[in-house]
CSV table of C-alpha atoms in Angstrom, one decimal:
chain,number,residue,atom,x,y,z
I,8,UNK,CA,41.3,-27.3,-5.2
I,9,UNK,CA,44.8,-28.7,-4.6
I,10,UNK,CA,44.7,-32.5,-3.1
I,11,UNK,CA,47.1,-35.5,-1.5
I,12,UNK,CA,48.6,-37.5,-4.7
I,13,UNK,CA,47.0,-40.1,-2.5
I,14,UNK,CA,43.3,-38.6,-2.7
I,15,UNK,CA,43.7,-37.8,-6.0
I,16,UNK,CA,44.4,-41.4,-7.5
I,17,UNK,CA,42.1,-42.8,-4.9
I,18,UNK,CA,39.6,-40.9,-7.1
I,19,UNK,CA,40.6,-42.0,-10.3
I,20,UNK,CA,37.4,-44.0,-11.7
I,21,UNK,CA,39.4,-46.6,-14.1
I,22,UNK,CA,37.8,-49.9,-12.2
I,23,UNK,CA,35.4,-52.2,-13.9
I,24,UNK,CA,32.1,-51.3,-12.0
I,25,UNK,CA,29.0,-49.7,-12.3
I,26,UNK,CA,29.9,-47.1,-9.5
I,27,UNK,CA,33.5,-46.4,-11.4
I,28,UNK,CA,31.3,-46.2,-15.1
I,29,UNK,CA,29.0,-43.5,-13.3
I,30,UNK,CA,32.3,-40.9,-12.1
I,31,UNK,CA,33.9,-41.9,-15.3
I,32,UNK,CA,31.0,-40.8,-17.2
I,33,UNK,CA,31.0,-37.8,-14.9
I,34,UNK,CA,33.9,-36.7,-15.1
I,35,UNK,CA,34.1,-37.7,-19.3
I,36,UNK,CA,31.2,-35.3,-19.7
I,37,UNK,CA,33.2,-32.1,-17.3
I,38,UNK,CA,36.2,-32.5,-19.1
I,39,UNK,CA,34.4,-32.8,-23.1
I,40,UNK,CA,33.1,-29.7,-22.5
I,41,UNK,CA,32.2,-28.9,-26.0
I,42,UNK,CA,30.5,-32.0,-26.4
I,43,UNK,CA,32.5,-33.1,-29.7
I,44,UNK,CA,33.4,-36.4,-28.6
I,45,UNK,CA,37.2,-36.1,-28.0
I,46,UNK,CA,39.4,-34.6,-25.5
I,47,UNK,CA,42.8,-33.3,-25.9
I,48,UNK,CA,46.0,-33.0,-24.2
I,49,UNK,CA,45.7,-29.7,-23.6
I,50,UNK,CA,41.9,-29.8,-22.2
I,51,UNK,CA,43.1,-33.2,-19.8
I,52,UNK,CA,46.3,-31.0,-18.4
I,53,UNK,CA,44.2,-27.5,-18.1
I,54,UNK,CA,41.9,-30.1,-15.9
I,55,UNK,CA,44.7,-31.6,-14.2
I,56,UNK,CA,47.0,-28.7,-13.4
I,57,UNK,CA,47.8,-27.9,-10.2
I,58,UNK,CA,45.2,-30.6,-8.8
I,59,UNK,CA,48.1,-32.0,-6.5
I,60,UNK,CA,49.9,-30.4,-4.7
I,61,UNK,CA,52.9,-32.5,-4.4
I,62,UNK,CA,54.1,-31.4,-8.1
I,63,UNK,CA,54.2,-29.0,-10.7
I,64,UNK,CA,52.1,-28.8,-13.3
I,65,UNK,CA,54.9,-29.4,-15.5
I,66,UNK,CA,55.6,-32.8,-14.3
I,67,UNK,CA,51.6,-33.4,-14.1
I,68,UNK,CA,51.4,-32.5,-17.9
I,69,UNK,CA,54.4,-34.7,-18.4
I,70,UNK,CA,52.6,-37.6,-17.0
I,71,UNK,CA,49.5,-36.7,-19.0
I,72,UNK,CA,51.3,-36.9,-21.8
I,73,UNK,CA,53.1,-40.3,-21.2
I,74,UNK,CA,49.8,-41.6,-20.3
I,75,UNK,CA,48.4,-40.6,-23.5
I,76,UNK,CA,51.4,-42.2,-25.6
I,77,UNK,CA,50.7,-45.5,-23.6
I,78,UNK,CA,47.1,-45.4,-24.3
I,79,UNK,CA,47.6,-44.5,-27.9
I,80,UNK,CA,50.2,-47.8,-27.9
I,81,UNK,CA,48.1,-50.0,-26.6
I,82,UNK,CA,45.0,-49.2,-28.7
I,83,UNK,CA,46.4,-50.3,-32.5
I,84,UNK,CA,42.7,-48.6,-34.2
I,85,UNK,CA,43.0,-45.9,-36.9
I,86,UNK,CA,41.9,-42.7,-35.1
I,87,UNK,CA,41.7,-39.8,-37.3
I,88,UNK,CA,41.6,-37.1,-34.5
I,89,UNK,CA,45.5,-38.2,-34.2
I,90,UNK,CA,47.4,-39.3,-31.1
I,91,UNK,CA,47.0,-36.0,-29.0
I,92,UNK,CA,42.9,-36.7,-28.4
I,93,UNK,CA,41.2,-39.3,-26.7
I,94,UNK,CA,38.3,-40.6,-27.4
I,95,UNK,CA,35.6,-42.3,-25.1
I,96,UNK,CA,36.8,-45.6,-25.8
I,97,UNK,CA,39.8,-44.8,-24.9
I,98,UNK,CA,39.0,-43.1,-21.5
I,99,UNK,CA,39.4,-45.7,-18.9
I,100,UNK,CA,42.7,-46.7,-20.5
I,101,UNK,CA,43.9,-43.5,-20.3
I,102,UNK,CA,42.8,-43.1,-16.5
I,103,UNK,CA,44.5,-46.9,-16.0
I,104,UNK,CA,47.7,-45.7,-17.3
I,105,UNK,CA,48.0,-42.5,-15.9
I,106,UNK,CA,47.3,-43.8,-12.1
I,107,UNK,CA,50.3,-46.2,-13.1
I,108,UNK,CA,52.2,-42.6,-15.0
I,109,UNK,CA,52.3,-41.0,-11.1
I,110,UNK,CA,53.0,-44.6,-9.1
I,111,UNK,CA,56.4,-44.1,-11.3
I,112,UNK,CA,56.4,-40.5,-10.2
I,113,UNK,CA,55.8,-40.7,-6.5
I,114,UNK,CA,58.8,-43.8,-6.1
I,115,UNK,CA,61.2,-41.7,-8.8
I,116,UNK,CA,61.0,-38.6,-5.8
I,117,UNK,CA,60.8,-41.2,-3.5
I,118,UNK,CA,64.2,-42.4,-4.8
I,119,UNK,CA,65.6,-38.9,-5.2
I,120,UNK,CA,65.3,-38.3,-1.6
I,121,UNK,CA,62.2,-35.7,-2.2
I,122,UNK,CA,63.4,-34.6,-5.4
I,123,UNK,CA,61.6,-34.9,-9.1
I,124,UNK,CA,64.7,-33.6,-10.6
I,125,UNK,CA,67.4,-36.5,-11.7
I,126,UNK,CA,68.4,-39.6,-10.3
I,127,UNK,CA,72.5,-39.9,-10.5
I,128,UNK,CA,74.2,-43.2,-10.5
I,129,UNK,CA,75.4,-43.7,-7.0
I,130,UNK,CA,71.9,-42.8,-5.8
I,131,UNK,CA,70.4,-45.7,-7.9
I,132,UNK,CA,73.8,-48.1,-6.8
I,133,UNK,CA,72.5,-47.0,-3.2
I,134,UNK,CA,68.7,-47.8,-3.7
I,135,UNK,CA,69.2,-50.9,-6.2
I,136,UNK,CA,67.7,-53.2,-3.7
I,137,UNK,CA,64.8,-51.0,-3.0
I,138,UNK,CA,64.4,-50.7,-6.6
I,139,UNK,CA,64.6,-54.3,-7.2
I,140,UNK,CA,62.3,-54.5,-4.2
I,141,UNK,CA,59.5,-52.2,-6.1
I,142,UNK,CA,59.6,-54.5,-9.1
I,143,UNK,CA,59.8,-57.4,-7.4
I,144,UNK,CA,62.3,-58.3,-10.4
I,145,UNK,CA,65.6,-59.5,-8.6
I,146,UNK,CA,67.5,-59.2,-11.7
I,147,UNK,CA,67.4,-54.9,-11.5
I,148,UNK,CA,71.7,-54.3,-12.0
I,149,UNK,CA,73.3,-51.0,-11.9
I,150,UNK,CA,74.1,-51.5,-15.2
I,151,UNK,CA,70.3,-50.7,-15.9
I,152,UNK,CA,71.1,-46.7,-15.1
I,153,UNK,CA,72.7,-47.5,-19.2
I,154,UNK,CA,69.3,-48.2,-20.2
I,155,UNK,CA,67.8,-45.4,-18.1
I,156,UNK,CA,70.4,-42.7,-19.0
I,157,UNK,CA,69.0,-42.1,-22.9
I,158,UNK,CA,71.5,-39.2,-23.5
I,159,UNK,CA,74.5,-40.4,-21.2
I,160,UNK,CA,74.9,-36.9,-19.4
I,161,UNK,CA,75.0,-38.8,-16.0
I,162,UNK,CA,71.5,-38.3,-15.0
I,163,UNK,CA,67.8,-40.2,-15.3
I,164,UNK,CA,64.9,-37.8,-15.3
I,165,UNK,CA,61.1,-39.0,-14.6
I,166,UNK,CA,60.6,-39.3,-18.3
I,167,UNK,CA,63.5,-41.4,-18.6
I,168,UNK,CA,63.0,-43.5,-15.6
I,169,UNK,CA,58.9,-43.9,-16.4
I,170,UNK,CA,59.7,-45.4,-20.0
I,171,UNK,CA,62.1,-47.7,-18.7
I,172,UNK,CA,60.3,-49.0,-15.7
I,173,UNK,CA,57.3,-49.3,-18.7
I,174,UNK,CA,59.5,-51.1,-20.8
I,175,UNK,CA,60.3,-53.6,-18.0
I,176,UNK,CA,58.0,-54.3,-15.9
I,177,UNK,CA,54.0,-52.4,-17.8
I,178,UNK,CA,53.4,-55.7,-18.6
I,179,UNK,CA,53.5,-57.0,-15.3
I,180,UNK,CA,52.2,-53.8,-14.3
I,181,UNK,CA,49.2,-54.2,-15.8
I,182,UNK,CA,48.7,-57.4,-15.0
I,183,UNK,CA,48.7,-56.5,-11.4
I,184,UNK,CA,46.3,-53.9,-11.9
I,185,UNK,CA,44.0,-55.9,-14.1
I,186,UNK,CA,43.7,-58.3,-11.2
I,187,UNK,CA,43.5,-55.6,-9.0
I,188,UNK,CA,40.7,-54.1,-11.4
I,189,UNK,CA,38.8,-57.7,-11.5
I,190,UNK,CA,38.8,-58.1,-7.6
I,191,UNK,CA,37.3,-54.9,-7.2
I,192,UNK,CA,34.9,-55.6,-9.4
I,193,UNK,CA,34.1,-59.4,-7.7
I,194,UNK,CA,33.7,-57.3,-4.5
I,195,UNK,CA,30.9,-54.5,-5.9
I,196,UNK,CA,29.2,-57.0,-7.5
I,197,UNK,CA,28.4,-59.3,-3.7
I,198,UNK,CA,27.9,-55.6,-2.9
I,199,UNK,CA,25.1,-55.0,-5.3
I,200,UNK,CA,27.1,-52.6,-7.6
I,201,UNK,CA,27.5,-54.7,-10.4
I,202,UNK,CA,25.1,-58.5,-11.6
I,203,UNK,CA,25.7,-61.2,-13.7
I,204,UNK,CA,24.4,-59.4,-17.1
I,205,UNK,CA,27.4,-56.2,-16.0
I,206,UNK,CA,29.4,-59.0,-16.1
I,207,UNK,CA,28.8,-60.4,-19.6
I,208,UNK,CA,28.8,-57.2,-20.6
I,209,UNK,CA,31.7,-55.5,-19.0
I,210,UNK,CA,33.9,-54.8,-21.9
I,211,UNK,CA,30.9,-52.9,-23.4
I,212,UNK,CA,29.5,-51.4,-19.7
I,213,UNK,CA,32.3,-50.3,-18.3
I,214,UNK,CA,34.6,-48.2,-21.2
């Protein structure tokens, strides 16, 4: 069943409570569907896949993908399933950076006027200050499009534009959404989702 990009990362259990542990467990358990402990690429994009209707699949598997890479970055441990599966340690990460994979998306079309194709030049000269705006980092020149343009043919594709906007500003990013994360978490817990010993525990509860 197709849904809003909205709906769909509305849904995406990746906060820090007891209530986001239980759909992330839920949805863990549909998605490792034999059971071996891992998930791949290919199982997380044949889940995925035309779930929004907004995009292709391609560009949803492209996200996926990036996602996966980020995760994969930011978690330095030896896996020996490789970096195209996920473990359950790895899960909420991977939800984290994938909500953060289709922000990117939705401003990129946003940007291109409706279009996930390319972004030229003169359309990112046009929207610098929106941009700049989207960041909040002032500093955003057209001379970034250099940066953005990886093989100088004149155009920025999602892919291109997602690592860049990583590069700059993920660290931020997730700084913003580990707030984000936290408050959310304060507010279950007055509302008797999560107690003091979730708390302690979180890094252990809430994978």
């Amino acid at each position: 069943m197709k849904t809003t990009v909205k709906e769909f990362l509305d849904n995406l259990p990746f906060f820090k409570t007891q209530q986001s542990k239980k759909s992330r467990d839920k949805l863990w358990n549909i998605l490792d569907a034999d059971s071996n402990g891992f998930i791949c690429i290919s199982e997380l994009e044949y889940a995925f896949k035309g779930t929004i209707s907004k995009y292709s699949e391609d560009t949803i598997q492209s996200a996926i993908q990036r996602a996966v890479s980020n995760t994969k970055n930011s978690n330095m441990k030896d896996r020996p399933q490789g970096n195209n599966h996920l473990d359950r340690s790895e899960f909420r990460l991977f939800l984290f950076y994938f909500q953060q994979e289709m922000n990117y998306l939705n401003f990129f079309v946003e940007l291109t006027g409706g279009h996930n194709i390319s972004l030229t030049k003169k359309v990112l000269y046009d929207r610098t200050q929106d941009l700049r705006d989207w960041l909040s980092h002032p500093k955003v020149k057209i001379y970034d499009f250099n940066e953005m343009d990886k093989d100088k043919d004149g155009q920025v594709r999602i892919e291109d534009f997602a690592t860049w906007v990583h590069l700059t500003e993920g660290k931020k990013f997730e700084r913003e959404f580990q707030s984000l994360i936290e408050t959310n978490f304060s507010a279950q817990k007055s509302s008797g989702y999560a107690n003091g010993a979730h708390s302690r525990r979180a890094s252990a509860m809430f994978l």
